[in-house]
Short mmCIF file of C-alpha atoms in Angstrom, two decimals:
data_model
loop_
_atom_site.label_atom_id
_atom_site.label_comp_id
_atom_site.label_asym_id
_atom_site.label_seq_id
_atom_site.Cartn_x
_atom_site.Cartn_y
_atom_site.Cartn_z
CA UNK A 1 0.00 0.00 0.00
CA UNK A 2 1.34 3.46 -0.86
CA UNK A 3 2.59 5.30 2.20
CA UNK A 4 1.21 8.86 2.30
CA UNK A 5 2.80 10.86 5.15
CA UNK A 6 2.75 14.47 6.25
CA UNK A 7 5.45 16.77 4.89
CA UNK A 8 8.29 17.08 7.40
CA UNK A 9 11.24 17.99 5.15
CA UNK A 10 13.44 20.85 6.40
CA UNK A 11 12.36 24.12 4.84
CA UNK A 12 15.93 25.48 4.86
CA UNK A 13 16.82 22.90 2.19
CA UNK A 14 13.76 23.75 0.10
CA UNK A 15 13.89 27.57 0.19
CA UNK A 16 17.17 28.06 -1.76
CA UNK A 17 16.04 25.60 -4.42
CA UNK A 18 12.73 27.45 -4.82
CA UNK A 19 14.71 30.65 -5.48
CA UNK A 20 16.77 28.78 -8.09
CA UNK A 21 13.68 27.27 -9.75
CA UNK A 22 11.98 30.67 -10.09
CA UNK A 23 15.11 32.73 -10.81
CA UNK A 24 16.45 30.15 -13.27
CA UNK A 25 13.25 30.11 -15.36
CA UNK A 26 14.06 32.25 -18.42
CA UNK A 27 10.35 32.87 -19.10
CA UNK A 28 9.96 34.55 -15.70
CA UNK A 29 12.90 36.97 -15.99
CA UNK A 30 10.90 40.02 -17.18
CA UNK A 31 8.17 39.36 -14.59
CA UNK A 32 10.76 39.10 -11.80
CA UNK A 33 12.17 42.45 -12.91
CA UNK A 34 8.73 44.10 -12.89
CA UNK A 35 7.67 42.73 -9.50
CA UNK A 36 11.03 43.41 -7.91
CA UNK A 37 11.13 47.07 -8.99
CA UNK A 38 7.81 47.77 -7.28
CA UNK A 39 9.32 47.17 -3.84
CA UNK A 40 13.00 46.99 -4.67
CA UNK A 41 14.72 48.21 -1.50
CA UNK A 42 12.50 46.34 0.94
CA UNK A 43 13.21 43.12 -0.98
CA UNK A 44 16.92 43.97 -1.12
CA UNK A 45 17.04 44.65 2.62
CA UNK A 46 15.15 41.41 3.34
CA UNK A 47 17.73 39.49 1.28
CA UNK A 48 20.70 41.21 2.96
CA UNK A 49 19.41 40.22 6.42
CA UNK A 50 18.42 36.69 5.45
CA UNK A 51 20.20 33.34 5.48
CA UNK A 52 20.22 33.48 1.67
CA UNK A 53 23.08 35.98 1.63
CA UNK A 54 26.38 34.43 0.46
CA UNK A 55 24.64 31.13 -0.29
CA UNK A 56 27.24 29.01 -2.14
CA UNK A 57 24.54 27.44 -4.33
CA UNK A 58 23.61 30.86 -5.76
CA UNK A 59 27.20 31.88 -6.54
CA UNK A 60 27.64 28.91 -8.89
CA UNK A 61 25.20 30.43 -11.38
CA UNK A 62 25.98 33.02 -14.05
CA UNK A 63 25.75 36.71 -13.23
CA UNK A 64 22.28 37.25 -14.70
CA UNK A 65 20.88 34.04 -13.23
CA UNK A 66 22.30 34.77 -9.79
CA UNK A 67 20.87 38.29 -9.92
CA UNK A 68 17.37 36.91 -10.53
CA UNK A 69 17.83 34.16 -7.93
CA UNK A 70 18.81 36.79 -5.34
CA UNK A 71 15.83 38.93 -6.26
CA UNK A 72 13.47 35.98 -5.80
CA UNK A 73 15.21 35.22 -2.49
CA UNK A 74 14.50 38.79 -1.33
CA UNK A 75 10.85 38.48 -2.37
CA UNK A 76 10.54 35.08 -0.66
CA UNK A 77 12.09 36.36 2.59
CA UNK A 78 9.88 39.47 2.55
CA UNK A 79 6.75 37.39 1.80
CA UNK A 80 7.43 35.05 4.71
CA UNK A 81 8.09 37.94 7.07
CA UNK A 82 4.86 39.71 6.06
CA UNK A 83 2.90 36.49 5.41
CA UNK A 84 1.92 37.97 2.05
CA UNK A 85 2.53 35.54 -0.81
CA UNK A 86 0.82 37.35 -3.68
CA UNK A 87 4.03 38.10 -5.60
CA UNK A 88 5.33 34.52 -5.34
CA UNK A 89 1.96 33.11 -6.38
CA UNK A 90 1.95 35.37 -9.44
CA UNK A 91 5.39 34.08 -10.47
CA UNK A 92 4.35 30.46 -9.90
CA UNK A 93 1.12 30.90 -11.88
CA UNK A 94 3.02 32.42 -14.81
CA UNK A 95 6.08 30.14 -14.81
CA UNK A 96 4.64 26.92 -13.38
CA UNK A 97 0.97 27.03 -14.21
CA UNK A 98 0.71 23.25 -14.48
CA UNK A 99 2.12 22.82 -10.95
CA UNK A 100 -0.30 25.39 -9.53
CA UNK A 101 -3.29 23.73 -11.17
CA UNK A 102 -2.13 20.24 -10.21
CA UNK A 103 -1.88 21.00 -6.51
CA UNK A 104 -5.33 22.63 -6.55
CA UNK A 105 -6.88 19.49 -8.04
CA UNK A 106 -5.28 16.89 -5.72
CA UNK A 107 -5.78 16.36 -2.00
CA UNK A 108 -2.45 14.57 -1.64
CA UNK A 109 0.55 14.59 -3.92
CA UNK A 110 2.44 11.78 -5.61
CA UNK A 111 5.57 12.99 -7.41
CA UNK A 112 5.67 9.96 -9.71
CA UNK A 113 2.10 10.63 -10.85
CA UNK A 114 2.92 14.31 -11.24
CA UNK A 115 5.97 13.63 -13.44
CA UNK A 116 3.96 11.28 -15.68
CA UNK A 117 1.21 13.89 -15.97
CA UNK A 118 3.75 16.60 -16.79
CA UNK A 119 5.50 14.45 -19.44
CA UNK A 120 2.14 13.56 -21.00
CA UNK A 121 1.22 17.24 -21.15
CA UNK A 122 4.42 18.00 -23.08
CA UNK A 123 3.26 15.67 -25.86
CA UNK A 124 5.94 15.77 -28.57
CA UNK A 125 8.12 18.32 -26.79
CA UNK A 126 11.25 16.94 -25.18
CA UNK A 127 11.06 16.98 -21.40
CA UNK A 128 14.20 18.72 -20.20
CA UNK A 129 15.67 17.32 -17.03
CA UNK A 130 16.28 20.78 -15.53
CA UNK A 131 12.70 21.83 -16.31
CA UNK A 132 11.27 18.74 -14.62
CA UNK A 133 13.54 19.32 -11.62
CA UNK A 134 12.32 22.91 -11.27
CA UNK A 135 8.68 21.81 -11.51
CA UNK A 136 9.24 19.26 -8.72
CA UNK A 137 10.84 21.94 -6.52
CA UNK A 138 7.87 24.32 -6.95
CA UNK A 139 5.44 21.44 -6.27
CA UNK A 140 7.33 20.57 -3.09
CA UNK A 141 7.24 24.19 -1.94
CA UNK A 142 3.48 24.46 -2.42
CA UNK A 143 2.98 21.19 -0.51
CA UNK A 144 4.96 22.58 2.41
CA UNK A 145 3.29 25.99 2.38
CA UNK A 146 -0.24 24.63 2.07
CA UNK A 147 0.47 21.72 4.41
CA UNK A 148 -0.51 19.05 1.89
CA UNK A 149 0.63 15.47 2.50
CA UNK A 150 2.67 13.76 -0.21
CA UNK A 151 4.20 10.36 -0.89
CA UNK A 152 7.83 10.18 0.24
CA UNK A 153 8.30 6.45 -0.27
CA UNK A 154 8.26 6.03 -4.05
CA UNK A 155 11.31 6.05 -6.30
CA UNK A 156 10.43 9.36 -7.95
CA UNK A 157 10.56 11.29 -4.67
CA UNK A 158 13.79 9.60 -3.55
CA UNK A 159 15.50 10.26 -6.89
CA UNK A 160 14.40 13.88 -6.73
CA UNK A 161 15.88 14.23 -3.26
CA UNK A 162 19.16 12.59 -4.33
CA UNK A 163 19.58 15.19 -7.08
CA UNK A 164 19.05 18.02 -4.60
CA UNK A 165 21.37 16.48 -2.02
CA UNK A 166 24.05 16.07 -4.67
CA UNK A 167 23.82 19.76 -5.50
CA UNK A 168 24.03 20.69 -1.83
CA UNK A 169 26.95 18.37 -1.17
CA UNK A 170 28.84 19.36 -4.30
CA UNK A 171 30.08 22.62 -2.77
CA UNK A 172 31.29 20.89 0.37
CA UNK A 173 32.82 18.10 -1.65
CA UNK A 174 34.81 20.61 -3.69
CA UNK A 175 36.05 22.26 -0.51
CA UNK A 176 37.09 18.88 0.88
CA UNK A 177 38.80 17.73 -2.32
CA UNK A 178 41.04 20.79 -2.34
CA UNK A 179 41.48 21.30 1.38
CA UNK A 180 44.86 21.80 2.98
CA UNK A 181 44.67 18.32 4.45
CA UNK A 182 44.25 16.70 1.02
CA UNK A 183 47.00 18.89 -0.47
CA UNK A 184 49.37 17.74 2.28
CA UNK A 185 48.46 14.11 1.53
CA UNK A 186 49.60 14.65 -2.08
CA UNK A 187 52.54 16.91 -1.23
CA UNK A 188 55.16 14.70 -2.89
CA UNK A 189 53.25 14.48 -6.17
CA UNK A 190 52.53 18.22 -6.13
CA UNK A 191 56.19 19.04 -5.48
CA UNK A 192 57.11 16.93 -8.50
CA UNK A 193 55.06 19.32 -10.68
CA UNK A 194 57.01 22.29 -9.32
CA UNK A 195 60.23 20.56 -10.35
CA UNK A 196 58.88 19.52 -13.73
CA UNK A 197 57.88 23.09 -14.66
CA UNK A 198 60.89 24.69 -12.93
CA UNK A 199 58.74 26.77 -10.57
CA UNK A 200 60.07 27.86 -7.19
CA UNK A 201 57.72 26.47 -4.55
CA UNK A 202 57.63 29.46 -2.20
CA UNK A 203 57.86 32.17 -4.82
CA UNK A 204 54.97 34.66 -4.87
CA UNK A 205 53.98 35.69 -8.36
CA UNK A 206 52.38 39.12 -8.30
CA UNK A 207 50.55 38.23 -11.48
CA UNK A 208 49.84 35.32 -13.76
CA UNK A 209 51.84 37.17 -16.42
CA UNK A 210 55.03 36.82 -14.35
CA UNK A 211 54.43 33.07 -13.97
CA UNK A 212 53.87 32.68 -17.73
CA UNK A 213 57.07 34.63 -18.42
CA UNK A 214 58.91 32.35 -15.99
CA UNK A 215 57.60 29.29 -17.86
CA UNK A 216 58.67 30.80 -21.20
CA UNK A 217 62.12 31.65 -19.78
CA UNK A 218 62.43 28.11 -18.50
CA UNK A 219 61.65 26.83 -22.02
CA UNK A 220 64.28 29.15 -23.54
CA UNK A 221 66.93 27.91 -21.11
CA UNK A 222 66.10 24.33 -21.98
CA UNK A 223 66.47 25.09 -25.71
CA UNK A 224 69.83 26.80 -25.19
CA UNK A 225 70.99 23.89 -23.00
CA UNK A 226 70.12 21.29 -25.64
CA UNK A 227 71.05 23.48 -28.64
CA UNK A 228 73.88 25.81 -27.58
CA UNK A 229 74.34 27.12 -31.13
CA UNK A 230 70.69 28.14 -31.54
CA UNK A 231 70.28 31.81 -32.41
CA UNK A 232 68.15 33.94 -29.99
CA UNK A 233 65.52 34.68 -32.64
CA UNK A 234 65.25 31.03 -33.58
CA UNK A 235 65.09 30.05 -29.89
CA UNK A 236 62.22 32.48 -29.30
CA UNK A 237 60.35 30.98 -32.25
CA UNK A 238 60.99 27.41 -31.13
CA UNK A 239 59.90 28.04 -27.49
CA UNK A 240 56.33 28.72 -28.70
CA UNK A 241 56.41 25.47 -30.68
CA UNK A 242 57.38 23.25 -27.79
CA UNK A 243 55.55 22.32 -24.59
CA UNK A 244 54.36 24.05 -22.44
CA UNK A 245 55.01 27.52 -23.91
CA UNK A 246 53.30 26.57 -27.18
CA UNK A 247 50.00 26.35 -25.26
CA UNK A 248 50.62 29.80 -23.81
CA UNK A 249 50.89 31.21 -27.32
CA UNK A 250 47.88 29.24 -28.58
CA UNK A 251 45.52 30.11 -25.73
CA UNK A 252 46.79 33.71 -25.62
CA UNK A 253 45.97 34.00 -29.32
CA UNK A 254 42.46 32.68 -28.73
CA UNK A 255 41.88 35.26 -25.99
CA UNK A 256 42.78 38.00 -28.48
CA UNK A 257 40.25 36.51 -30.88
CA UNK A 258 37.66 36.78 -28.11
CA UNK A 259 38.54 40.50 -27.83
CA UNK A 260 40.26 40.01 -24.46
CA UNK A 261 43.59 41.74 -23.94
CA UNK A 262 45.75 38.80 -22.87
CA UNK A 263 48.49 40.76 -21.10
CA UNK A 264 46.00 42.95 -19.26
CA UNK A 265 44.00 39.91 -18.14
CA UNK A 266 47.04 38.00 -16.90
CA UNK A 267 48.51 41.03 -15.11
CA UNK A 268 45.32 41.65 -13.11
CA UNK A 269 45.44 38.29 -11.28
CA UNK A 270 48.05 37.16 -8.77
CA UNK A 271 49.04 33.52 -8.38
CA UNK A 272 49.74 32.20 -4.88
CA UNK A 273 51.32 28.91 -3.82
CA UNK A 274 47.87 27.74 -2.74
CA UNK A 275 46.58 28.46 -6.26
CA UNK A 276 49.40 26.43 -7.82
CA UNK A 277 48.94 23.59 -5.32
CA UNK A 278 45.22 23.50 -6.18
CA UNK A 279 45.92 23.41 -9.95
CA UNK A 280 48.48 20.63 -9.59
CA UNK A 281 46.04 18.68 -7.38
CA UNK A 282 43.36 19.09 -10.08
CA UNK A 283 45.84 17.63 -12.61
CA UNK A 284 46.22 14.59 -10.36
CA UNK A 285 42.42 14.19 -10.16
CA UNK A 286 42.13 14.55 -13.97
CA UNK A 287 44.80 11.88 -14.51
CA UNK A 288 43.05 9.57 -12.06
CA UNK A 289 39.39 10.08 -12.96
CA UNK A 290 39.54 11.45 -16.53
CA UNK A 291 42.55 9.48 -17.74
CA UNK A 292 44.54 12.57 -18.61
CA UNK A 293 47.72 11.47 -20.44
CA UNK A 294 51.25 12.78 -19.95
CA UNK A 295 51.10 14.49 -23.34
CA UNK A 296 47.88 16.29 -22.37
CA UNK A 297 49.16 17.34 -18.97
CA UNK A 298 50.97 20.54 -20.05
CA UNK A 299 47.96 21.74 -22.08
CA UNK A 300 45.67 21.11 -19.12
CA UNK A 301 48.07 22.97 -16.80
CA UNK A 302 48.28 26.10 -18.98
CA UNK A 303 44.51 25.96 -19.56
CA UNK A 304 43.93 25.83 -15.80
CA UNK A 305 46.14 28.89 -15.33
CA UNK A 306 44.19 30.93 -17.88
CA UNK A 307 40.86 29.71 -16.53
CA UNK A 308 42.01 30.71 -13.04
CA UNK A 309 42.67 34.22 -14.33
CA UNK A 310 39.39 34.49 -16.21
CA UNK A 311 37.48 32.97 -13.28
CA UNK A 312 38.98 35.48 -10.85
CA UNK A 313 38.17 38.38 -13.16
CA UNK A 314 34.66 37.01 -13.75
CA UNK A 315 33.91 36.68 -10.03
CA UNK A 316 35.37 40.12 -9.36
CA UNK A 317 33.14 41.66 -12.04
CA UNK A 318 30.19 39.63 -10.80
CA UNK A 319 30.71 40.80 -7.24
CA UNK A 320 30.99 44.40 -8.41
CA UNK A 321 27.76 44.13 -10.39
CA UNK A 322 25.71 42.12 -7.91
CA UNK A 323 27.01 43.44 -4.62
CA UNK A 324 29.18 46.51 -4.62
CA UNK A 325 27.20 48.85 -6.90
CA UNK A 326 23.85 47.92 -5.37
CA UNK A 327 25.25 47.89 -1.85
CA UNK A 328 26.77 51.35 -2.25
CA UNK A 329 23.48 52.70 -3.56
CA UNK A 330 21.57 50.87 -0.83
CA UNK A 331 23.74 52.34 1.92
CA UNK A 332 23.40 55.76 0.31
CA UNK A 333 19.62 55.38 0.31
CA UNK A 334 19.64 54.06 3.89
CA UNK A 335 21.76 57.02 4.98
CA UNK A 336 19.28 59.38 3.35
CA UNK A 337 16.41 57.45 4.89
CA UNK A 338 18.07 57.66 8.31
CA UNK A 339 18.65 61.38 7.80
CA UNK A 340 15.01 61.89 6.83
CA UNK A 341 13.81 59.80 9.80
CA UNK A 342 15.98 61.86 12.14
CA UNK A 343 14.55 65.04 10.65
CA UNK A 344 11.03 63.65 10.96
CA UNK A 345 11.72 62.66 14.58
CA UNK A 346 13.00 66.14 15.34
CA UNK A 347 10.05 67.72 13.56
CA UNK A 348 7.64 65.47 15.46
CA UNK A 349 9.40 66.38 18.70
CA UNK A 350 9.22 70.08 17.83
CA UNK A 351 5.57 69.67 16.85
CA UNK A 352 4.89 67.94 20.17
CA UNK A 353 6.72 70.68 22.06
CA UNK A 354 4.82 73.31 20.07
CA UNK A 355 1.51 71.59 20.86
CA UNK A 356 2.40 71.39 24.56
CA UNK A 357 3.49 75.03 24.56
CA UNK A 358 0.37 75.96 22.64
CA UNK A 359 -1.77 74.09 25.17
CA UNK A 360 0.03 75.89 27.99
CA UNK A 361 -0.45 79.21 26.19
CA UNK A 362 -4.12 78.46 25.62
CA UNK A 363 -4.55 77.59 29.29
CA UNK A 364 -2.66 80.73 30.26
CA UNK A 365 -4.76 82.80 27.83
CA UNK A 366 -7.89 81.18 29.21
CA UNK A 367 -6.75 82.02 32.75
CA UNK A 368 -5.86 85.58 31.75
CA UNK A 369 -9.16 85.90 29.90
CA UNK A 370 -11.00 84.84 33.03
CA UNK A 371 -8.94 87.30 35.06
CA UNK A 372 -9.65 90.00 32.46
CA UNK A 373 -13.35 89.25 32.58
CA UNK A 374 -13.26 89.38 36.35
CA UNK A 375 -11.34 92.68 36.21
CA UNK A 376 -13.75 94.10 33.66
CA UNK A 377 -16.65 93.01 35.83
CA UNK A 378 -14.95 94.67 38.80
CA UNK A 379 -14.37 97.84 36.73
CA UNK A 380 -18.03 97.89 35.73
CA UNK A 381 -18.99 97.35 39.34
CA UNK A 382 -16.70 100.18 40.46
CA UNK A 383 -17.94 102.42 37.66
CA UNK A 384 -21.47 101.69 38.72
CA UNK A 385 -20.56 102.42 42.32
CA UNK A 386 -18.77 105.54 41.19
CA UNK A 387 -21.79 106.62 39.21
CA UNK A 388 -23.96 105.97 42.22
CA UNK A 389 -21.56 107.77 44.52
CA UNK A 390 -22.30 111.49 44.84
CA UNK A 391 -19.46 113.91 44.23
CA UNK A 392 -19.67 116.58 46.97
CA UNK A 393 -16.55 118.52 45.95
CA UNK A 394 -18.33 121.27 44.03
CA UNK A 395 -21.09 121.41 46.58
CA UNK A 396 -18.63 121.77 49.45
CA UNK A 397 -16.63 124.35 47.54
CA UNK A 398 -19.71 126.41 46.76
CA UNK A 399 -20.99 126.14 50.33
CA UNK A 400 -17.66 127.28 51.76
CA UNK A 401 -17.74 130.36 49.58
CA UNK A 402 -21.35 131.04 50.44
CA UNK A 403 -20.77 130.68 54.17
CA UNK A 404 -17.61 132.78 53.98
CA UNK A 405 -19.37 135.69 52.36
CA UNK A 406 -22.37 135.34 54.65
CA UNK A 407 -20.14 135.67 57.70
CA UNK A 408 -18.36 138.80 56.46
CA UNK A 409 -21.09 141.37 57.08
CA UNK A 410 -24.54 142.32 56.23
CA UNK A 411 -23.21 143.54 52.88
CA UNK A 412 -20.99 140.71 51.68
CA UNK A 413 -21.06 141.84 48.05
CA UNK A 414 -20.03 145.45 47.54
CA UNK A 415 -19.50 146.63 44.01
CA UNK A 416 -18.72 150.00 42.46
CA UNK A 417 -19.97 148.73 39.10
CA UNK A 418 -23.15 150.35 37.88
CA UNK A 419 -26.37 148.39 37.88
CA UNK A 420 -26.72 148.80 34.11
CA UNK A 421 -23.26 147.30 33.51
CA UNK A 422 -23.96 144.38 35.81
CA UNK A 423 -27.27 143.65 34.10
CA UNK A 424 -25.65 143.75 30.69
CA UNK A 425 -22.85 141.39 31.76
CA UNK A 426 -25.30 138.93 33.32
CA UNK A 427 -27.30 138.80 30.12
CA UNK A 428 -24.22 137.65 28.19
CA UNK A 429 -24.06 134.41 30.20
CA UNK A 430 -26.03 131.19 29.89
CA UNK A 431 -27.36 130.94 33.41
CA UNK A 432 -29.44 128.19 34.96
CA UNK A 433 -31.11 128.83 38.32
CA UNK A 434 -32.81 126.12 40.40
CA UNK A 435 -35.24 126.90 43.20
CA UNK A 436 -36.55 130.11 44.65
CA UNK A 437 -40.02 131.44 45.42
CA UNK A 438 -42.25 131.76 42.36
CA UNK A 439 -42.68 135.52 43.02
CA UNK A 440 -38.91 135.90 43.14
CA UNK A 441 -38.57 133.88 39.95
CA UNK A 442 -41.16 136.08 38.25
CA UNK A 443 -39.32 139.28 39.14
CA UNK A 444 -35.97 137.88 37.97
CA UNK A 445 -37.49 136.63 34.71
CA UNK A 446 -38.75 140.12 33.96
CA UNK A 447 -35.29 141.60 34.44
CA UNK A 448 -33.39 138.77 32.73
CA UNK A 449 -35.41 136.87 30.15
CA UNK A 450 -32.23 134.97 29.07
CA UNK A 451 -31.87 133.30 32.45
CA UNK A 452 -33.59 129.89 32.63
CA UNK A 453 -35.35 129.29 35.92
CA UNK A 454 -36.39 125.79 36.98
CA UNK A 455 -38.94 125.32 39.73
CA UNK A 456 -38.26 122.78 42.46
CA UNK A 457 -41.49 121.03 41.65
CA UNK A 458 -40.15 119.88 38.27
CA UNK A 459 -38.40 116.80 39.75
CA UNK A 460 -38.74 114.72 36.56
CA UNK A 461 -37.42 117.39 34.25
CA UNK A 462 -34.33 116.71 32.13
CA UNK A 463 -31.53 118.78 33.63
CA UNK A 464 -28.72 117.65 31.29
CA UNK A 465 -28.57 121.25 30.02
CA UNK A 466 -26.36 121.85 33.06
CA UNK A 467 -23.59 120.45 30.84
CA UNK A 468 -24.09 123.33 28.40
CA UNK A 469 -24.62 126.21 30.88
CA UNK A 470 -21.94 128.78 31.83
CA UNK A 471 -22.99 128.73 35.46
CA UNK A 472 -25.59 127.14 37.77
CA UNK A 473 -27.18 128.88 40.75
CA UNK A 474 -29.25 127.37 43.51
CA UNK A 475 -31.67 129.51 45.46
CA UNK A 476 -31.61 128.04 48.92
CA UNK A 477 -34.75 129.82 50.12
CA UNK A 478 -37.12 127.48 48.35
CA UNK A 479 -35.80 124.00 47.39
CA UNK A 480 -36.64 120.28 47.79
CA UNK A 481 -34.18 117.71 49.11
CA UNK A 482 -34.87 115.18 46.32
CA UNK A 483 -34.40 117.73 43.55
CA UNK A 484 -31.28 119.07 45.26
CA UNK A 485 -29.63 115.61 45.12
CA UNK A 486 -30.52 115.24 41.47
CA UNK A 487 -28.99 118.63 40.63
CA UNK A 488 -25.83 117.89 42.66
CA UNK A 489 -25.33 114.58 40.83
CA UNK A 490 -25.57 116.20 37.41
CA UNK A 491 -23.32 119.13 38.45
CA UNK A 492 -20.67 116.66 39.67
CA UNK A 493 -20.54 115.17 36.17
CA UNK A 494 -19.91 118.52 34.47
CA UNK A 495 -17.38 121.31 34.52
CA UNK A 496 -20.07 123.93 35.01
CA UNK A 497 -19.44 126.09 38.14
CA UNK A 498 -22.17 126.21 40.79
CA UNK A 499 -23.02 128.89 43.38
CA UNK A 500 -25.65 129.47 46.04
CA UNK A 501 -27.97 132.49 46.11
CA UNK A 502 -29.36 134.00 49.28
CA UNK A 503 -32.67 134.61 47.57
CA UNK A 504 -33.12 138.28 48.51
CA UNK A 505 -36.52 139.68 47.68
CA UNK A 506 -34.70 142.85 46.73
CA UNK A 507 -33.91 142.33 43.08
CA UNK A 508 -30.98 144.76 43.05
CA UNK A 509 -29.29 142.72 45.80
CA UNK A 510 -29.88 139.57 43.78
CA UNK A 511 -28.33 141.19 40.68
CA UNK A 512 -25.30 142.30 42.70
CA UNK A 513 -24.95 138.79 44.18
CA UNK A 514 -25.15 137.11 40.78
CA UNK A 515 -22.64 139.56 39.28
CA UNK A 516 -20.31 139.06 42.22
CA UNK A 517 -20.26 135.28 41.77
CA UNK A 518 -19.73 135.60 38.02
CA UNK A 519 -16.78 137.95 38.44
CA UNK A 520 -15.22 136.24 41.39
#
């Protein structure tokens, strides 16, 4: 019976292969570019902080492929952090539509059945091994993400896993094969190569060009040793016709054909003892596993040297394109972002301080407004009290004068001015007289029709004309207390002088008294 079990494979093995399956699909390249640009720096930052960074599996791919694989890795990391898988699903639907439909139609997954279904769907098209591998990887990922059980006991699943494990182990195997321990185990054989090619074991070659020149010089010495009579020009021609220098000339010529400046390329790369040990160890492996002959050995050696140079230059250019340029721009953008965030923080702090200060000011204004209202209310209250308070200053002043002149003699007002002159002067003034006996008022009115006389009985009469009079007189002989207070209040509000009259029945005495007060 087929054993269907829950998926329990480690996701850390699956995730890098999913990035490779999506990034390595040539059909998806333009879509990856479009999706990546929409959220470029968040994806880039997610990749930089993830376990994907410096993954040895990724670095084995070409520059363009690795760029896309890294971009997918950033999108995958971001999607898992945010638990938003829309972008990945779009890529899977476009690049692996059959996988997406297959997993929707089946409750559990059998990889053998899937591969047969996929091959059948291809009809006459050849099923590429790499394409089938990528489809299996995407199917595995969707099983894990959607928690779908799948058969892990059949041959198809086990073969699929062996391929992945081989890819994972290949990097470690390469490290082991060329480790210092293995080099030491083959030290005698490696040292024999140094002797064979006349290379000093501990010599540091600043560039591959110096090593190639040393090999050519060694070939020239050998020619001169075996043919002492050989001319220098002939020796130089012969050295590029004999091993190993002839391969230097041949491969160098091919590099020129490829539009690569041979001398520039070889001068840019240094060759260390470890590099030479590794190349000689690779020759031993090629002789053992690939049956490399003695005649082919020199060609393989020179080829390895040139490939080492081109590989170093390739990885340097790749690193500059994939890492350095983007990293510099990323750090520049992060610095600007940090600067903007600091500015925003300061602005928010200033805004908060402004709001707090504004709140304090508003409270202070509110307090001052209340105090102002209270003060204004107090002012109105005092004004009202002031208005209600009687001003006795003029009254007291007038009374003092009146009493003073009354105490002087029986004739307090003596004047040498003629009666006619006094009458004429009095008539030039706007005079208001309150009180007095009606008979007295009648006599005065006959003599001075310009003088306005107000009877004490007219309590409700408007007396604001006091403001416009030249002088106010009060006849104390006949007067009411209530009217007196009303007159005093109005007089206190004006600048009009006020005097008291004795109220003589003798009109001449009254005229003299009025004149005296006016000319005081």
